[in-house]
């Protein structure tokens, strides 16, 4: 509930599959999601749910530096899936669960078997939902290399769905010819929601050195520049499936979040925004969403979901 200074109330809670969120903002995978401590800080900042860093079967150091750079209109990263590995991640999940808000375990694997093992572990650790990372733009054998293929997406989603009893959300890449077709594959396989979008494949060049800046050359681009692409993807998925959608990409304000909701999202994730503004961004965005709703006569989030597509 959000109470305005006029003592009128608008309800900013939302539901995605079985998950009930006190507000529609979630931490996106990859930022401050590696330890229970950092997830705790984000919860204090007002997030409605927490998504962990993408976790794999084995510990990984990730790509060598440089792995991150700020550009004029966004951020370029090629972290390379650094993570402690699933076996030692239980403690972090247990601590994050103490926040009392839903925790979503993000996982990456090379095939359906690996995804199943990871999902089962995460479920046993107590997470409230699973996010399948089928969209990291720069990891050989993982992420977008699987997620551009409808058959693989369907196979992996169905395998995980048959393994766990918690909701499964699938995070998709915009770097495909039809994100709507990939989302339909998730729906066919029994997935419970779509997360759109991951970062876009991009590079940066250092002209003095006449060479790429990131050690991996290719990275994933995020931040304000990708908002129109994220909106387009959410809009297309909303038009093609009945799945709940979690919108992500360039959200820095309540108005950005409202735009995603009107394009079809039931909730939003914030990643780069946390880098730019700190953990307090969640409370700021919720306040701004509430003010917009109050001023425009919307009583709850559901009233706004997808209305930009209803013409
Ligand atoms: O770790 C990364 O380099 C990474 C991942 Br898993 C992802 O999904 N998206 C991204 O931009 N970076």
Coordinates of C-alpha atoms in Angstrom, one line a residue, residues 176 178-185 233 236-237 240-241:
X176 CA 16.7 -12.8 -31.6
X178 CA 11.4 -12.9 -32.8
X179 CA 11.3 -12.7 -29.0
X180 CA 7.5 -13.4 -29.2
X181 CA 8.2 -16.8 -30.7
X182 CA 10.7 -17.6 -28.0
X183 CA 8.2 -16.5 -25.3
X184 CA 5.6 -18.8 -26.9
X185 CA 8.0 -21.7 -26.6
X233 CA 10.0 -6.7 -26.4
X236 CA 5.4 -8.0 -28.4
X237 CA 5.4 -10.8 -25.7
X240 CA 1.7 -13.2 -28.2
X241 CA 1.3 -15.0 -24.9

